[in-house]
C-alpha positions as a Python dict, from the first residue, in 0.01 Angstrom:
ca = {
    (1, 'M'): (0, 0, 0),
    (2, 'I'): (374, 15, 100),
    (3, 'A'): (435, 300, -103),
    (4, 'S'): (383, 461, -451),
    (5, 'A'): (565, 686, -733),
    (6, 'G'): (475, 822, -1058),
    (7, 'C'): (711, 786, -1371),
    (8, 'T'): (771, 764, -1753),
    (9, 'Q'): (897, 454, -1771),
    (10, 'F'): (995, 182, -1549),
    (11, 'P'): (1276, -109, -1539),
    (12, 'G'): (1210, -417, -1794),
    (13, 'I'): (1022, -202, -2050),
    (14, 'Y'): (1202, 20, -2377),
    (15, 'S'): (1233, 348, -2275),
    (16, 'P'): (1171, 580, -2611),
    (17, 'G'): (1256, 890, -2380),
    (18, 'D'): (1578, 952, -2441),
    (19, 'D'): (1907, 1268, -2445),
    (20, 'L'): (2170, 1330, -2632),
    (21, 'L'): (2487, 1477, -2330),
    (22, 'Y'): (2800, 1577, -2310),
    (23, 'A'): (3029, 1728, -2057),
    (24, 'E'): (3146, 2065, -1969),
    (25, 'G'): (3462, 2198, -2248),
    (26, 'H'): (3339, 1909, -2480),
    (27, 'S'): (3194, 1988, -2821),
    (28, 'K'): (2769, 1852, -2945),
    (29, 'T'): (2957, 1625, -3134),
    (30, 'D'): (3163, 1457, -2880),
    (31, 'N'): (2772, 1328, -2718),
    (32, 'H'): (2662, 1082, -2537),
    (33, 'H'): (2295, 874, -2525),
    (34, 'V'): (2104, 854, -2212),
    (35, 'Y'): (1771, 734, -2123),
    (36, 'I'): (1554, 1005, -1941),
    (37, 'N'): (1271, 888, -1742),
    (38, 'Y'): (1079, 1154, -1513),
    (39, 'V'): (996, 1069, -1203),
    (40, 'D'): (849, 1198, -914),
    (41, 'F'): (1058, 1291, -579),
    (42, 'D'): (928, 975, -442),
    (43, 'Y'): (1018, 702, -679),
    (44, 'M'): (1395, 652, -594),
    (45, 'K'): (1319, 584, -272),
    (46, 'M'): (1092, 340, -319),
    (47, 'M'): (1264, 157, -581),
    (48, 'G'): (1540, 88, -381),
    (49, 'F'): (1841, 296, -589),
    (50, 'R'): (2134, 298, -381),
    (51, 'M'): (2358, 631, -418),
    (52, 'I'): (2703, 595, -473),
    (53, 'S'): (2693, 1016, -444),
    (54, 'G'): (2540, 1340, -391),
    (55, 'H'): (2200, 1289, -258),
    (56, 'A'): (1824, 1085, -425),
    (57, 'F'): (1551, 1345, -503),
    (58, 'S'): (1339, 1497, -240),
    (59, 'S'): (1126, 1768, -140),
    (60, 'N'): (1404, 1859, 52),
    (61, 'F'): (1553, 1946, -238),
    (62, 'P'): (1314, 2175, -473),
    (63, 'R'): (1545, 2289, -684),
    (64, 'D'): (1642, 1926, -822),
    (65, 'S'): (1310, 1986, -1014),
    (66, 'V'): (1494, 2274, -1182),
    (67, 'D'): (1781, 2162, -1313),
    (68, 'G'): (1910, 1835, -1167),
    (69, 'I'): (1951, 1496, -1313),
    (70, 'I'): (2063, 1205, -1123),
    (71, 'L'): (2273, 986, -1379),
    (72, 'N'): (2398, 556, -1300),
    (73, 'E'): (2771, 517, -1316),
    (74, 'T'): (2807, 408, -1714),
    (75, 'S'): (2626, 777, -1799),
    (76, 'V'): (2882, 957, -1576),
    (77, 'R'): (3197, 740, -1724),
    (78, 'E'): (3086, 775, -2105),
    (79, 'L'): (3059, 1209, -1984),
    (80, 'G'): (3420, 1207, -1832),
    (81, 'Y'): (3338, 1251, -1536),
    (82, 'D'): (3473, 1003, -1177),
    (83, 'P'): (3148, 880, -1016),
    (84, 'A'): (3315, 1024, -692),
    (85, 'T'): (3372, 1383, -820),
    (86, 'C'): (3092, 1497, -1030),
    (87, 'V'): (2788, 1602, -771),
    (88, 'G'): (2774, 1985, -968),
    (89, 'K'): (2897, 1943, -1302),
    (90, 'K'): (2696, 2052, -1541),
    (91, 'A'): (2581, 1901, -1876),
    (92, 'Y'): (2441, 1963, -2245),
    (93, 'S'): (2196, 1825, -2462),
    (94, 'A'): (2289, 1739, -2833),
    (95, 'L'): (1977, 1798, -2911),
    (96, 'P'): (1852, 1979, -3186),
    (97, 'F'): (1502, 2071, -3006),
    (98, 'S'): (1759, 2140, -2700),
    (99, 'S'): (1710, 2486, -2487),
    (100, 'G'): (2072, 2507, -2409),
    (101, 'V'): (1987, 2532, -2019),
    (102, 'P'): (2241, 2233, -1862),
    (103, 'V'): (2151, 2011, -1673),
    (104, 'R'): (2306, 2006, -1276),
    (105, 'I'): (2440, 1671, -1183),
    (106, 'V'): (2324, 1609, -832),
    (107, 'G'): (2333, 1246, -797),
    (108, 'V'): (2496, 948, -910),
    (109, 'M'): (2308, 586, -844),
    (110, 'K'): (2522, 216, -871),
    (111, 'D'): (2422, 91, -1175),
    (112, 'F'): (2156, -132, -1260),
    (113, 'H'): (2004, -343, -1518),
    (114, 'F'): (1673, -164, -1635),
    (115, 'E'): (1689, -331, -1939),
    (116, 'D'): (1666, -765, -2022),
    (117, 'L'): (2022, -877, -2015),
    (118, 'H'): (2017, -929, -2381),
    (119, 'N'): (2123, -590, -2344),
    (120, 'P'): (2452, -414, -2180),
    (121, 'I'): (2387, -136, -1910),
    (122, 'T'): (2368, 178, -2060),
    (123, 'G'): (2321, 519, -1947),
    (124, 'I'): (2015, 617, -1740),
    (125, 'G'): (1909, 951, -1613),
    (126, 'L'): (1626, 1056, -1388),
    (127, 'E'): (1433, 1390, -1405),
    (128, 'I'): (1182, 1502, -1209),
    (129, 'F'): (902, 1635, -1413),
    (130, 'S'): (816, 1982, -1336),
    (131, 'D'): (485, 1971, -1536),
    (132, 'P'): (425, 1646, -1372),
    (133, 'K'): (197, 1408, -1677),
    (134, 'Y'): (321, 1072, -1582),
    (135, 'T'): (238, 804, -1785),
    (136, 'Y'): (287, 501, -1495),
    (137, 'I'): (204, 508, -1134),
    (138, 'T'): (412, 219, -956),
    (139, 'A'): (387, 119, -665),
    (140, 'Q'): (505, -154, -389),
    (141, 'I'): (235, -369, -181),
    (142, 'D'): (288, -607, 88),
    (143, 'K'): (305, -939, -33),
    (144, 'N'): (24, -1099, 215),
    (145, 'R'): (-202, -868, 107),
    (146, 'I'): (-191, -856, -339),
    (147, 'R'): (-520, -893, -387),
    (148, 'P'): (-689, -618, -140),
    (149, 'T'): (-416, -401, -226),
    (150, 'I'): (-522, -400, -558),
    (151, 'A'): (-876, -383, -552),
    (152, 'A'): (-855, -69, -348),
    (153, 'I'): (-642, 69, -572),
    (154, 'Q'): (-847, -8, -830),
    (155, 'Q'): (-1192, 132, -615),
    (156, 'V'): (-981, 525, -625),
    (157, 'W'): (-916, 478, -989),
    (158, 'Q'): (-1194, 411, -1110),
    (159, 'Q'): (-1363, 688, -898),
    (160, 'I'): (-1069, 964, -1010),
    (161, 'F'): (-1103, 812, -1424),
    (162, 'P'): (-1435, 683, -1401),
    (163, 'D'): (-1353, 588, -1801),
    (164, 'T'): (-1055, 465, -1797),
    (165, 'P'): (-1016, 29, -1789),
    (166, 'F'): (-754, 13, -1475),
    (167, 'D'): (-512, -200, -1609),
    (168, 'Y'): (-179, -297, -1348),
    (169, 'T'): (113, -576, -1428),
    (170, 'F'): (440, -693, -1216),
    (171, 'L'): (743, -641, -1193),
    (172, 'D'): (879, -971, -1222),
    (173, 'E'): (638, -1059, -1500),
    (174, 'R'): (771, -786, -1728),
    (175, 'F'): (1097, -857, -1692),
    (176, 'Q'): (1029, -1219, -1817),
    (177, 'K'): (860, -1096, -2121),
    (178, 'N'): (1181, -1037, -2233),
    (179, 'Y'): (1285, -1438, -2203),
    (180, 'Q'): (945, -1524, -2418),
    (181, 'A'): (1096, -1608, -2722),
    (182, 'D'): (1398, -1760, -2537),
    (183, 'Q'): (1085, -1960, -2267),
    (184, 'R'): (1018, -2101, -2618),
    (185, 'M'): (1319, -2193, -2795),
    (186, 'A'): (1411, -2402, -2491),
    (187, 'D'): (1072, -2580, -2471),
    (188, 'L'): (1093, -2632, -2859),
    (189, 'V'): (1429, -2793, -2834),
    (190, 'A'): (1318, -2997, -2481),
    (191, 'W'): (1063, -3172, -2698),
    (192, 'A'): (1289, -3210, -3004),
    (193, 'T'): (1551, -3352, -2746),
    (194, 'G'): (1310, -3586, -2600),
    (195, 'I'): (1205, -3666, -2955),
    (196, 'A'): (1531, -3787, -3109),
    (197, 'I'): (1651, -4011, -2794),
    (198, 'F'): (1320, -4123, -2794),
    (199, 'V'): (1325, -4192, -3201),
    (200, 'S'): (1775, -4356, -3085),
    (201, 'C'): (1625, -4577, -2869),
    (202, 'L'): (1370, -4752, -3038),
    (203, 'G'): (1668, -4733, -3329),
    (204, 'L'): (1924, -4870, -3115),
    (205, 'F'): (1671, -5169, -2984),
    (206, 'G'): (1576, -5313, -3293),
    (207, 'L'): (1969, -5318, -3395),
    (208, 'A'): (2031, -5526, -3078),
    (209, 'A'): (1742, -5777, -3123),
    (210, 'F'): (1829, -5790, -3476),
    (211, 'S'): (2238, -5859, -3409),
    (212, 'A'): (2140, -6080, -3076),
    (213, 'E'): (1936, -6257, -3371),
    (214, 'Q'): (2199, -6287, -3668),
    (215, 'R'): (2411, -6400, -3351),
    (216, 'T'): (2225, -6657, -3192),
    (217, 'K'): (2452, -6981, -3257),
    (218, 'E'): (2814, -6795, -3196),
    (219, 'I'): (2602, -6688, -2873),
    (220, 'G'): (2596, -7097, -2861),
    (221, 'I'): (2901, -7170, -2932),
    (222, 'R'): (3076, -6924, -2666),
    (223, 'K'): (2870, -7024, -2383),
    (224, 'V'): (2922, -7450, -2430),
    (225, 'L'): (3310, -7309, -2463),
    (226, 'G'): (3270, -7156, -2106),
    (227, 'A'): (3239, -6768, -2177),
    (228, 'S'): (2972, -6616, -1870),
    (229, 'E'): (2650, -6392, -1927),
    (230, 'G'): (2889, -6109, -1893),
    (231, 'S'): (3134, -6107, -2106),
    (232, 'I'): (2894, -6181, -2392),
    (233, 'V'): (2650, -5908, -2249),
    (234, 'A'): (2949, -5699, -2303),
    (235, 'L'): (3027, -5830, -2647),
    (236, 'L'): (2694, -5747, -2751),
    (237, 'S'): (2747, -5412, -2627),
    (238, 'R'): (3035, -5341, -2740),
    (239, 'D'): (3018, -5248, -3137),
    (240, 'F'): (2674, -4975, -3031),
    (241, 'L'): (2829, -4779, -2776),
    (242, 'R'): (3150, -4747, -2964),
    (243, 'L'): (2901, -4577, -3209),
    (244, 'V'): (2765, -4388, -2888),
    (245, 'A'): (3080, -4243, -2809),
    (246, 'L'): (3205, -4121, -3216),
    (247, 'A'): (2848, -3950, -3199),
    (248, 'V'): (2931, -3741, -2887),
    (249, 'L'): (3270, -3719, -3015),
    (250, 'I'): (3141, -3560, -3323),
    (251, 'G'): (2821, -3402, -3194),
    (252, 'S'): (2981, -3153, -2905),
    (253, 'P'): (3164, -2912, -3153),
    (254, 'A'): (2863, -2882, -3288),
    (255, 'G'): (2640, -2819, -2945),
    (256, 'W'): (2966, -2652, -2829),
    (257, 'Y'): (2974, -2440, -3168),
    (258, 'V'): (2494, -2333, -3126),
    (259, 'M'): (2550, -2340, -2743),
    (260, 'Q'): (2789, -2017, -2819),
    (261, 'K'): (2613, -1815, -3099),
    (262, 'W'): (2305, -1810, -2849),
    (263, 'L'): (2447, -1723, -2614),
    (264, 'Q'): (2613, -1433, -2768),
    (265, 'S'): (2262, -1231, -2753),
    (266, 'F'): (2282, -1210, -2437),
    (267, 'A'): (2529, -933, -2309),
    (268, 'Y'): (2597, -1105, -1968),
    (269, 'R'): (2632, -1540, -2034),
    (270, 'T'): (2791, -1831, -1873),
    (271, 'G'): (3015, -1984, -2033),
    (272, 'I'): (3019, -2335, -2110),
    (273, 'G'): (3247, -2604, -1921),
    (274, 'W'): (3361, -2936, -2026),
    (275, 'T'): (3155, -3088, -1737),
    (276, 'V'): (2852, -2988, -1959),
    (277, 'F'): (2944, -3242, -2250),
    (278, 'A'): (3074, -3489, -1962),
    (279, 'L'): (2757, -3532, -1815),
    (280, 'T'): (2590, -3508, -2127),
    (281, 'A'): (2846, -3839, -2237),
    (282, 'G'): (2734, -3970, -2006),
    (283, 'T'): (2418, -3978, -1973),
    (284, 'A'): (2387, -4062, -2371),
    (285, 'L'): (2608, -4414, -2262),
    (286, 'V'): (2379, -4457, -1966),
    (287, 'I'): (2071, -4531, -2199),
    (288, 'A'): (2238, -4664, -2461),
    (289, 'V'): (2365, -4928, -2282),
    (290, 'I'): (1979, -4902, -2059),
    (291, 'T'): (1806, -5005, -2475),
    (292, 'I'): (2054, -5240, -2574),
    (293, 'S'): (2120, -5435, -2228),
    (294, 'S'): (1796, -5566, -2217),
    (295, 'Q'): (1853, -5777, -2572),
    (296, 'A'): (2209, -5847, -2470),
    (297, 'I'): (2054, -6017, -2150),
    (298, 'R'): (1808, -6178, -2274),
    (299, 'A'): (2057, -6323, -2581),
    (300, 'A'): (2332, -6446, -2298),
    (301, 'L'): (2072, -6605, -2062),
    (302, 'A'): (1921, -6815, -2348),
    (303, 'N'): (1990, -7204, -2325),
    (304, 'P'): (2274, -7329, -2570),
    (305, 'V'): (2156, -7606, -2699),
    (306, 'K'): (1800, -7464, -2857),
    (307, 'S'): (2034, -7177, -3033),
    (308, 'L'): (2245, -7516, -3113),
    (309, 'R'): (2020, -7790, -3189),
    (310, 'T'): (1979, -7720, -3585),
    (311, 'E'): (2385, -7776, -3629),
}
């Protein structure tokens, strides 16, 4: 194990601990919500949080456990302070059960995502637990020794807490759980799209076969008069490709609207460029050409004598 630390919350899960802080010279009504995570002196170093100003928690600064707090950039700006010059400033709690004793800003850490990307970065503060009763133990371990390290931790855990089950999770897995609903939706859409394409191809194939059968004598006459196979394939395919192009023109705005509504659920999202719809239109036309061409080529290569024999 490389490092370990205690905390009441860790990134990727909902944090129920919070406070309402307001800056010096402001009233209680001018408060801002800040998620509070109680940690030990080793937590920040282990997590690799980047400091903008001030210092991280360390046993070299024992007074921090009394009234020190480290805030992220967002919370400092919401309080009305400058992240570069706010070290030493005080913040007060507006909670009704607050003791009234202010906290002292000892450092400002760079903003990071401690919730999933559906939510914007909000205020978060770290404090040292004066009475260390942590909810979680976080650990950084060597990726090449994951199994033996977990087994060693479990052995120590069972010695100390024999009646408490040993349970653990990986940080990346906990973050990924926040997107399970989105992943299920993506899988559902993928399956529905595949089925829709398959059914559409069956329909196109049937219509192409029916059209070729209905126009057998027309094709025979055209070939007798010198029409090439390529022109006949183009003749049979043209009407279907126009319908596919019309479907793309109608479906693209609807698809753009639905995707825009879905992306609105994310605080951080990408845009939908025209290249996405161009690629979609090209793919639809290619699938349509492949589906139709088998019947069109078969009709174009047919012997015109057989089709005109009854005339």
